[in-house]
mmCIF file of N, CA, C and O in Angstrom:
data_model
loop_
_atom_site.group_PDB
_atom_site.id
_atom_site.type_symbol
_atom_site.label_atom_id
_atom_site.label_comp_id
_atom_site.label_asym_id
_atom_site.label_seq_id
_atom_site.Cartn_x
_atom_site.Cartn_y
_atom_site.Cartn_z
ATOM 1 N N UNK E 1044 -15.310 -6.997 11.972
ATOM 2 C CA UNK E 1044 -15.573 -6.548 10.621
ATOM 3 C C UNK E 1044 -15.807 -7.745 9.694
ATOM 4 O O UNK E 1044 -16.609 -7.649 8.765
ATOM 5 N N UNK E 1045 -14.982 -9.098 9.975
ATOM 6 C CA UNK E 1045 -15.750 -9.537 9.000
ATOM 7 C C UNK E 1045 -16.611 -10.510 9.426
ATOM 8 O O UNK E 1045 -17.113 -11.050 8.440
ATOM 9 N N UNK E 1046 -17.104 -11.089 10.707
ATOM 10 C CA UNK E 1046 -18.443 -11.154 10.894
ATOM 11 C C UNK E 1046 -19.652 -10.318 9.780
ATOM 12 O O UNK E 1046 -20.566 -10.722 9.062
ATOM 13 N N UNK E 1047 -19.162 -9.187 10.054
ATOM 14 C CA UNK E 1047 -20.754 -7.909 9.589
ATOM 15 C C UNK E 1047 -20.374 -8.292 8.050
ATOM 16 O O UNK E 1047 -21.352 -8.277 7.303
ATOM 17 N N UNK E 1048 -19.042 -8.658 7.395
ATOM 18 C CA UNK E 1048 -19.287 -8.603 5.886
ATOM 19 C C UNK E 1048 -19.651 -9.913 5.548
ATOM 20 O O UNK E 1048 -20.048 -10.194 4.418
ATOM 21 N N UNK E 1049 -19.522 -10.881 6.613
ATOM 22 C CA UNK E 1049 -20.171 -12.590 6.269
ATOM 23 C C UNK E 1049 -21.079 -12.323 6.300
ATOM 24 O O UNK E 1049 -21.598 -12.524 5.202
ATOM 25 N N UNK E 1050 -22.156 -11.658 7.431
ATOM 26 C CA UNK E 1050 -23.575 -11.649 7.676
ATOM 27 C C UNK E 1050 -24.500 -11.380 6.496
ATOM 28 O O UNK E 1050 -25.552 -11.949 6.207
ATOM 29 N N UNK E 1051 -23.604 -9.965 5.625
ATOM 30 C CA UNK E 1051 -23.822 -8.970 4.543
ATOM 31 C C UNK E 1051 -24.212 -10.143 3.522
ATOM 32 O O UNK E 1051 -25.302 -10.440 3.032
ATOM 33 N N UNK E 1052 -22.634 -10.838 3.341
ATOM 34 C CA UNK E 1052 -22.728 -11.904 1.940
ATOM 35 C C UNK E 1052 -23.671 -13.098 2.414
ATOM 36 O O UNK E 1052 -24.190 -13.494 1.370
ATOM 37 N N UNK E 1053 -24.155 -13.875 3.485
ATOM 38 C CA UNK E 1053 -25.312 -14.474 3.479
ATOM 39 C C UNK E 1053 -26.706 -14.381 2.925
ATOM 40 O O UNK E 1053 -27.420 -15.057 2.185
ATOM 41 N N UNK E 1054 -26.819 -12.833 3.852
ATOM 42 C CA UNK E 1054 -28.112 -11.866 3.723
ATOM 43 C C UNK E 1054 -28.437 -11.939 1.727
ATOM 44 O O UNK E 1054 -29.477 -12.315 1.187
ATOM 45 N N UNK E 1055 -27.527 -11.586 1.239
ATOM 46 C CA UNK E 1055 -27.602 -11.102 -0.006
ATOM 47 C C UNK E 1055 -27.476 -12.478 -0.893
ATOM 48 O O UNK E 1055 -27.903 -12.401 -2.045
ATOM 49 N N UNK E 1056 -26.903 -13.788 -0.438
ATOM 50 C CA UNK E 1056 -27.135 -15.081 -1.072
ATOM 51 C C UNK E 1056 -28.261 -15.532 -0.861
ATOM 52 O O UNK E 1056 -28.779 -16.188 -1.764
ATOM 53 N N UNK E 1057 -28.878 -15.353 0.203
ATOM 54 C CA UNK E 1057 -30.603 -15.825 0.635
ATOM 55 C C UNK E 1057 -31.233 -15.341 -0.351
ATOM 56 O O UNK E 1057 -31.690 -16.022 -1.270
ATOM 57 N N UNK E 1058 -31.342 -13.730 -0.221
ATOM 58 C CA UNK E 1058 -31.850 -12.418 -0.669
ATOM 59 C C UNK E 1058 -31.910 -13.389 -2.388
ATOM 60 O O UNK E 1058 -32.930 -13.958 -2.777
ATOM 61 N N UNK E 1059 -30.929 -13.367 -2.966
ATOM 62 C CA UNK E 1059 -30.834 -13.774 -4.344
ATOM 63 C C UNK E 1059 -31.525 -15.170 -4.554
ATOM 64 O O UNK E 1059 -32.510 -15.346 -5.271
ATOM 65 N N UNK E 1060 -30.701 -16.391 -3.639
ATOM 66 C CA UNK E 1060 -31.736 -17.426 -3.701
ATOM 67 C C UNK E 1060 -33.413 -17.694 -3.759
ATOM 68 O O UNK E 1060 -34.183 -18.424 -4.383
ATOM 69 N N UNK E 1061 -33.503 -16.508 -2.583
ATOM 70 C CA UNK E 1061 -35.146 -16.702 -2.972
ATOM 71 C C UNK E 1061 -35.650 -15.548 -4.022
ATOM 72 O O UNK E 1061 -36.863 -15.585 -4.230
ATOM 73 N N UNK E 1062 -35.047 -14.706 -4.599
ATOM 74 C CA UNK E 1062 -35.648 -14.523 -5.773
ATOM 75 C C UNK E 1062 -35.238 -15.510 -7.352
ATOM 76 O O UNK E 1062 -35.950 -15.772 -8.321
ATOM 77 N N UNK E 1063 -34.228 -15.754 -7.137
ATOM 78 C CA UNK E 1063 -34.754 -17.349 -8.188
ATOM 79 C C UNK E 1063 -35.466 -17.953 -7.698
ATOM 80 O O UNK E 1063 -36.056 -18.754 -8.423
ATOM 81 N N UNK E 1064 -35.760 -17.936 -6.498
ATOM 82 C CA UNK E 1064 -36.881 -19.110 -6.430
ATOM 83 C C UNK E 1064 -38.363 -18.720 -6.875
ATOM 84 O O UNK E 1064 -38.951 -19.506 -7.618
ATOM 85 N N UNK E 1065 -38.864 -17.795 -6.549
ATOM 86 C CA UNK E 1065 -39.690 -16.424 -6.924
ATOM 87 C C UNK E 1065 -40.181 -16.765 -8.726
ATOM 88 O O UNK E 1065 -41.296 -16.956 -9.212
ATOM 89 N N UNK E 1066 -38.900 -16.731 -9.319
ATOM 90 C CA UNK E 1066 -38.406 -16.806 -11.115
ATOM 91 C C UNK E 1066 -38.823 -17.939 -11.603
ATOM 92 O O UNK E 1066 -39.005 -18.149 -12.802
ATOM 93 N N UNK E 1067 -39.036 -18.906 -10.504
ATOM 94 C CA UNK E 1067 -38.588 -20.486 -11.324
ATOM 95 C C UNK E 1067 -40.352 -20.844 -11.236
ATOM 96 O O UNK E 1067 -40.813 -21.782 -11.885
ATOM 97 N N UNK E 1068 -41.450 -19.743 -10.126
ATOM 98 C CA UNK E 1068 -42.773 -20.248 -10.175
ATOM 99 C C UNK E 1068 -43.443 -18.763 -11.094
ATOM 100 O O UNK E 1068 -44.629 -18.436 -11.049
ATOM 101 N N UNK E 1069 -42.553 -18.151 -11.749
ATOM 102 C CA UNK E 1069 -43.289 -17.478 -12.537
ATOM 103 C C UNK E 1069 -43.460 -16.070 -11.692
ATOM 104 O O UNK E 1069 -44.448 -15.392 -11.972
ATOM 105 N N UNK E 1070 -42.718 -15.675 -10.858
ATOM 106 C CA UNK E 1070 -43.685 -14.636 -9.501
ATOM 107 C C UNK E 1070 -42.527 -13.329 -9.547
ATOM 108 O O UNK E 1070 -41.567 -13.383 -8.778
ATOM 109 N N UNK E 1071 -42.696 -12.084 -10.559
ATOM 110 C CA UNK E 1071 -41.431 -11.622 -10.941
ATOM 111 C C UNK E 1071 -41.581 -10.559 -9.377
ATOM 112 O O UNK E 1071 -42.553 -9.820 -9.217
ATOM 113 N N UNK E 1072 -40.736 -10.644 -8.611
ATOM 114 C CA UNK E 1072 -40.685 -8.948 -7.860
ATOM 115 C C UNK E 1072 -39.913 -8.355 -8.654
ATOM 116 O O UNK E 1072 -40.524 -7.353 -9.025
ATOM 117 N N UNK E 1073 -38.773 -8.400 -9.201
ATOM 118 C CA UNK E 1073 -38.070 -7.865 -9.495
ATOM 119 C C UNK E 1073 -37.427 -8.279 -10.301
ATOM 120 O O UNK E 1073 -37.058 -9.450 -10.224
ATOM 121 N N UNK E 1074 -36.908 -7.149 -11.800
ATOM 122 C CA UNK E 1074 -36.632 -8.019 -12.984
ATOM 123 C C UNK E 1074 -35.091 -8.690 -13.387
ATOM 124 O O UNK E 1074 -34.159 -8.010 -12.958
ATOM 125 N N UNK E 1075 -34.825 -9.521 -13.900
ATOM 126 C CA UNK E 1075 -33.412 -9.810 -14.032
ATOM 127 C C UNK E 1075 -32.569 -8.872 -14.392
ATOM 128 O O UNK E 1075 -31.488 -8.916 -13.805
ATOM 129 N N UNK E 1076 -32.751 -7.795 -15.391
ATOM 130 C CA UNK E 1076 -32.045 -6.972 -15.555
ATOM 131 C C UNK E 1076 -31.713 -6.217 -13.970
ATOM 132 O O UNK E 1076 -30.575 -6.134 -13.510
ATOM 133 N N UNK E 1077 -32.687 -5.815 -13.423
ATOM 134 C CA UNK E 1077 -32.369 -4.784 -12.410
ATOM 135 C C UNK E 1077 -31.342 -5.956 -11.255
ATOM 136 O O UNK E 1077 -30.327 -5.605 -10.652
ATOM 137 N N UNK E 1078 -31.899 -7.181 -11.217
ATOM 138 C CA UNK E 1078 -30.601 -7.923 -9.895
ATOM 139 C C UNK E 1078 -29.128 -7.899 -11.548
ATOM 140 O O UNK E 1078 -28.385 -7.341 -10.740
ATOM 141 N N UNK E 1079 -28.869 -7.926 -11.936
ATOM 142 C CA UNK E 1079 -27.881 -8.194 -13.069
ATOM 143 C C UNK E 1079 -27.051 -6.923 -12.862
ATOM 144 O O UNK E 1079 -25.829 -6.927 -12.716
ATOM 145 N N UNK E 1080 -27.988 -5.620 -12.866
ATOM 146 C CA UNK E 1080 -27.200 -4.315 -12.946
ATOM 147 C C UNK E 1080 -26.672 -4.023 -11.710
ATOM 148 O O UNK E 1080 -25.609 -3.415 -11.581
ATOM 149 N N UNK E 1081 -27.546 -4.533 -10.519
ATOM 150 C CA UNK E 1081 -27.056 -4.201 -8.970
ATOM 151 C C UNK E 1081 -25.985 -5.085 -8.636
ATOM 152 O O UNK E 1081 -25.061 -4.755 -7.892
ATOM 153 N N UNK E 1082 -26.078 -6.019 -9.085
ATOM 154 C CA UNK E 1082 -24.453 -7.027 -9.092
ATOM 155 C C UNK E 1082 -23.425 -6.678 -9.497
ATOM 156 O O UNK E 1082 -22.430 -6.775 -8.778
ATOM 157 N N UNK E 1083 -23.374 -6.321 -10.385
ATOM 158 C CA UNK E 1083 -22.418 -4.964 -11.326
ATOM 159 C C UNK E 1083 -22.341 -4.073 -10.580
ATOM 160 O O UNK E 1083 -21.244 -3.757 -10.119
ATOM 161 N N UNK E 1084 -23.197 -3.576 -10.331
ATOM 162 C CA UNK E 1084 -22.913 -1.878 -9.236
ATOM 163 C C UNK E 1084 -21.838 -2.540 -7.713
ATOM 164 O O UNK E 1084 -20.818 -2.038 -7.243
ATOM 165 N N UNK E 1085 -22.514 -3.690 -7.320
ATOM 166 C CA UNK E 1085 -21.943 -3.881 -6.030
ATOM 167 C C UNK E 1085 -20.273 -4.372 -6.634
ATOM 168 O O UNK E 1085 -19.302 -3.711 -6.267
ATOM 169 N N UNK E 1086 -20.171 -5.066 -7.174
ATOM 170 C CA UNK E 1086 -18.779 -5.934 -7.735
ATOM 171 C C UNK E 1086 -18.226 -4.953 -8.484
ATOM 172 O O UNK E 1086 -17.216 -5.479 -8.953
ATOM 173 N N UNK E 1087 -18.302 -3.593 -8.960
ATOM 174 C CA UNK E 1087 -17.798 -2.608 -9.105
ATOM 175 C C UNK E 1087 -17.061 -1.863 -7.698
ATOM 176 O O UNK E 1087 -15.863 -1.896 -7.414
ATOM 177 N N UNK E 1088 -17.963 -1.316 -7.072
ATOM 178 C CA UNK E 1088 -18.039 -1.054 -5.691
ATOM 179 C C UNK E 1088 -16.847 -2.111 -4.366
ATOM 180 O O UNK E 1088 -16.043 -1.682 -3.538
ATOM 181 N N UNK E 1089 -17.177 -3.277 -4.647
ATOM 182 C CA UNK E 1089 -15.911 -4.305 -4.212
ATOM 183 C C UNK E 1089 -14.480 -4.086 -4.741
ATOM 184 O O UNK E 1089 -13.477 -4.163 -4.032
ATOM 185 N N UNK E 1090 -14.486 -3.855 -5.821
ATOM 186 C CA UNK E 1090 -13.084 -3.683 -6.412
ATOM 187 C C UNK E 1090 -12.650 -2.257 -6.109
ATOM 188 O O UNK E 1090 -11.463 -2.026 -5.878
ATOM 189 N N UNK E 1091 -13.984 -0.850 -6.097
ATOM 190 C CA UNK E 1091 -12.767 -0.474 -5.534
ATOM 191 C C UNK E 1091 -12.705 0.631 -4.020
ATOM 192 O O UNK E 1091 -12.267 1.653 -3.493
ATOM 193 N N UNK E 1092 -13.515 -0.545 -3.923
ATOM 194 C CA UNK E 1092 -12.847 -0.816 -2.115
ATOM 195 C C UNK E 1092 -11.526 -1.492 -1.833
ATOM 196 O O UNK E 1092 -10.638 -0.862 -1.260
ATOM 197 N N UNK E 1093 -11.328 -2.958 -2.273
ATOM 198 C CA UNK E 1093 -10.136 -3.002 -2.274
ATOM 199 C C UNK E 1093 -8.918 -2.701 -3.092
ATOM 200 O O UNK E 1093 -7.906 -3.373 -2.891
ATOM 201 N N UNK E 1094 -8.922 -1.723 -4.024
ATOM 202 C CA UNK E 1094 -8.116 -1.129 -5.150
ATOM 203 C C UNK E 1094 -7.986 0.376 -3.714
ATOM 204 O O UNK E 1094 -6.830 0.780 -3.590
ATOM 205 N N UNK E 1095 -8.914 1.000 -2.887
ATOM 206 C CA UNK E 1095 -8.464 1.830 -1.859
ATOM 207 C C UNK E 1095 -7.495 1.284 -0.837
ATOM 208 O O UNK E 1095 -6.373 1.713 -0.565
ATOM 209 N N UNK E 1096 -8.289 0.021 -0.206
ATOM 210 C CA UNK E 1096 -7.527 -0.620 0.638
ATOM 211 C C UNK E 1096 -6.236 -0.719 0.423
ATOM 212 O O UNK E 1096 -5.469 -0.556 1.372
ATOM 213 N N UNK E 1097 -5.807 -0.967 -0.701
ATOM 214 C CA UNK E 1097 -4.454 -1.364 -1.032
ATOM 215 C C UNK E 1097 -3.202 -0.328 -1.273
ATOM 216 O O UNK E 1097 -2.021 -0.432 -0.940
ATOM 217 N N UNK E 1098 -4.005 0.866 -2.083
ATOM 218 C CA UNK E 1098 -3.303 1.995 -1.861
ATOM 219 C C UNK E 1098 -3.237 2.882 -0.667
ATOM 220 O O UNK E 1098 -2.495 3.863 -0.704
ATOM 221 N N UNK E 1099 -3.795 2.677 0.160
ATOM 222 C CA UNK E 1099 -3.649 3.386 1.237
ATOM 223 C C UNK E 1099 -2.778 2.447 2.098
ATOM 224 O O UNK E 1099 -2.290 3.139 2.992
ATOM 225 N N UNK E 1100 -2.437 1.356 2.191
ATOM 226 C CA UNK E 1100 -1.723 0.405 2.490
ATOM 227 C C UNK E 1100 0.282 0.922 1.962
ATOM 228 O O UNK E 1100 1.338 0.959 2.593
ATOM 229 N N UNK E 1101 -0.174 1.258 0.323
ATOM 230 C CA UNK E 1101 0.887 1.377 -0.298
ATOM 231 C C UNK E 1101 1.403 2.371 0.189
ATOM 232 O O UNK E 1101 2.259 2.363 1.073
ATOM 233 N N UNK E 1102 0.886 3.416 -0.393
ATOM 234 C CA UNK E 1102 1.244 4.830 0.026
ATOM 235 C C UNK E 1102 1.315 5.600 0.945
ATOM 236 O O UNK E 1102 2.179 6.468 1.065
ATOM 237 N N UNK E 1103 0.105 5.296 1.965
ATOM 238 C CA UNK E 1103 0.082 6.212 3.284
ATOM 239 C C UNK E 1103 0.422 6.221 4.346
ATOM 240 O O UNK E 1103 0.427 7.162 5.140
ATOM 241 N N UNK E 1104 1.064 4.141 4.612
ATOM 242 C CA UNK E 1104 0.937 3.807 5.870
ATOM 243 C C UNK E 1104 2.449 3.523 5.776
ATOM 244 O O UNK E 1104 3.049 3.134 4.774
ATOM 245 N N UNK E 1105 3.006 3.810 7.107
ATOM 246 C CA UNK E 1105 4.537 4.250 7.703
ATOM 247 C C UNK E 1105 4.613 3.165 8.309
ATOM 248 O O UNK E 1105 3.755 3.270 9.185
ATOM 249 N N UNK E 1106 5.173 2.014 8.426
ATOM 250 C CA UNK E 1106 5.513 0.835 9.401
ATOM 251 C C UNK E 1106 6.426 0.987 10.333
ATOM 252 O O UNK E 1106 6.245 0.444 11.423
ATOM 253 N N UNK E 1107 7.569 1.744 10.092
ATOM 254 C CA UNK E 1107 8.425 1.876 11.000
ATOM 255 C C UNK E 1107 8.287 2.917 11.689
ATOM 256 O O UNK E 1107 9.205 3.185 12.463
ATOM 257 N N UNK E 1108 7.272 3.695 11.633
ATOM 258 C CA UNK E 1108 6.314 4.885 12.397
ATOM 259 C C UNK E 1108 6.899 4.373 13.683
ATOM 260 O O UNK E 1108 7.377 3.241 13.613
ATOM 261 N N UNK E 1109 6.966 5.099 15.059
ATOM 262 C CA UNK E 1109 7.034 4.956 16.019
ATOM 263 C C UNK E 1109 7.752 3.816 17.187
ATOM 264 O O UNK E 1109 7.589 3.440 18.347
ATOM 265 N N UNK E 1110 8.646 3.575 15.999
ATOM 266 C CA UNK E 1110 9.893 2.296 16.249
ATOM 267 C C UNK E 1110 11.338 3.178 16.747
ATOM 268 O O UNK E 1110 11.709 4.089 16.008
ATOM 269 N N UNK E 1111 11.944 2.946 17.716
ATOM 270 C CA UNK E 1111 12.721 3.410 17.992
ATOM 271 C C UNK E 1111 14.455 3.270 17.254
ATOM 272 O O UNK E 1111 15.332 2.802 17.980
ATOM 273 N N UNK E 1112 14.690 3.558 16.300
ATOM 274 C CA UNK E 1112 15.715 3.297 15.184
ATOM 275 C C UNK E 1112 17.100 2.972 15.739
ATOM 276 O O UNK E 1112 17.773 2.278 14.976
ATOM 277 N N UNK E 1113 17.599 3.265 16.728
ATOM 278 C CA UNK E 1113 18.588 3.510 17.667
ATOM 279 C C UNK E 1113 19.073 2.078 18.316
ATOM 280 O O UNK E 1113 20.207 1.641 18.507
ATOM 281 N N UNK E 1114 17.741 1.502 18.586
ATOM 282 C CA UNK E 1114 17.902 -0.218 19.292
ATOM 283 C C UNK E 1114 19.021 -0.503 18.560
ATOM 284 O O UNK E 1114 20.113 -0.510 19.129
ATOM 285 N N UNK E 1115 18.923 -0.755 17.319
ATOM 286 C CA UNK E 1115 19.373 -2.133 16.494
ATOM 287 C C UNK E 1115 18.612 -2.974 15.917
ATOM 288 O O UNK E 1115 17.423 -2.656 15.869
ATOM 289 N N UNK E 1116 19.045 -4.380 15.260
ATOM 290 C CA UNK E 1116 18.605 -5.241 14.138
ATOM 291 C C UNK E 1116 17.651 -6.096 15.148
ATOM 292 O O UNK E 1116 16.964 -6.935 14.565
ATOM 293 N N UNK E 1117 17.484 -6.024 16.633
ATOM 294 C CA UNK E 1117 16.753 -6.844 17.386
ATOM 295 C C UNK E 1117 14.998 -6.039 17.030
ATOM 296 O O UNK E 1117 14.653 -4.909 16.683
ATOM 297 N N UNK E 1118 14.181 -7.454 17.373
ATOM 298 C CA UNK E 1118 12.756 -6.593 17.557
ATOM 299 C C UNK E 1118 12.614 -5.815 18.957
ATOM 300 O O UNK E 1118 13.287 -6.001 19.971
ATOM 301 N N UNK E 1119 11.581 -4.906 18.761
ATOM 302 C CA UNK E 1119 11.566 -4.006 20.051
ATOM 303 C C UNK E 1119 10.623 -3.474 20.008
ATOM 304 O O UNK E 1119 10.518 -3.251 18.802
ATOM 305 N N UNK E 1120 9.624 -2.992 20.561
ATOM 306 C CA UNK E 1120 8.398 -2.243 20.730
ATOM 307 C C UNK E 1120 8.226 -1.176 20.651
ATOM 308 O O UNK E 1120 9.067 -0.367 21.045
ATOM 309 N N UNK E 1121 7.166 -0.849 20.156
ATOM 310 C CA UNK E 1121 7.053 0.676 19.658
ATOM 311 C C UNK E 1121 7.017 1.539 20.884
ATOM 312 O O UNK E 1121 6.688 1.059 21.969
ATOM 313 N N UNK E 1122 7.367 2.880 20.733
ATOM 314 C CA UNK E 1122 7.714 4.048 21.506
ATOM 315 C C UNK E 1122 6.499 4.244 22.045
ATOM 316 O O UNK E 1122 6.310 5.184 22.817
#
């Protein structure tokens, strides 16, 4: 997984690099507003992915799930 999200954030630093580069000879594909608003959309979108991540972390997930309680204070492997 985070291979595919390095690959993602490369792809999309190229992606951006060469449209400034595009900007800087005058050659618009696409206007600053629209990369400005999709940066926003995505860095919206990032936060709350990990604002999920975290609550589902908080709230949903049981650690001592399937630990046998009975052992004692030693570690021991799940059931």
């Amino acid at each position: 997984m985070k291979k595919i999200i390095g690959v993602f954030i490369v792809l999309l630093v190229i992606a951006f690099l060469g449209i400034l580069g595009l900007r800087i000879w005058n050659i618009e594909v696409v206007s600053l507003q629209t990369v400005i608003k999709s940066s926003a959309t995505l860095l919206i979108l990032g936060i709350a992915i990990v604002v999920l991540i975290i609550s589902y972390g908080f709230y949903f997930k049981d650690n001592a799930e399937g630990y046998d309680k009975s052992v004692g204070n030693r570690a021991h492997p799940k059931v």
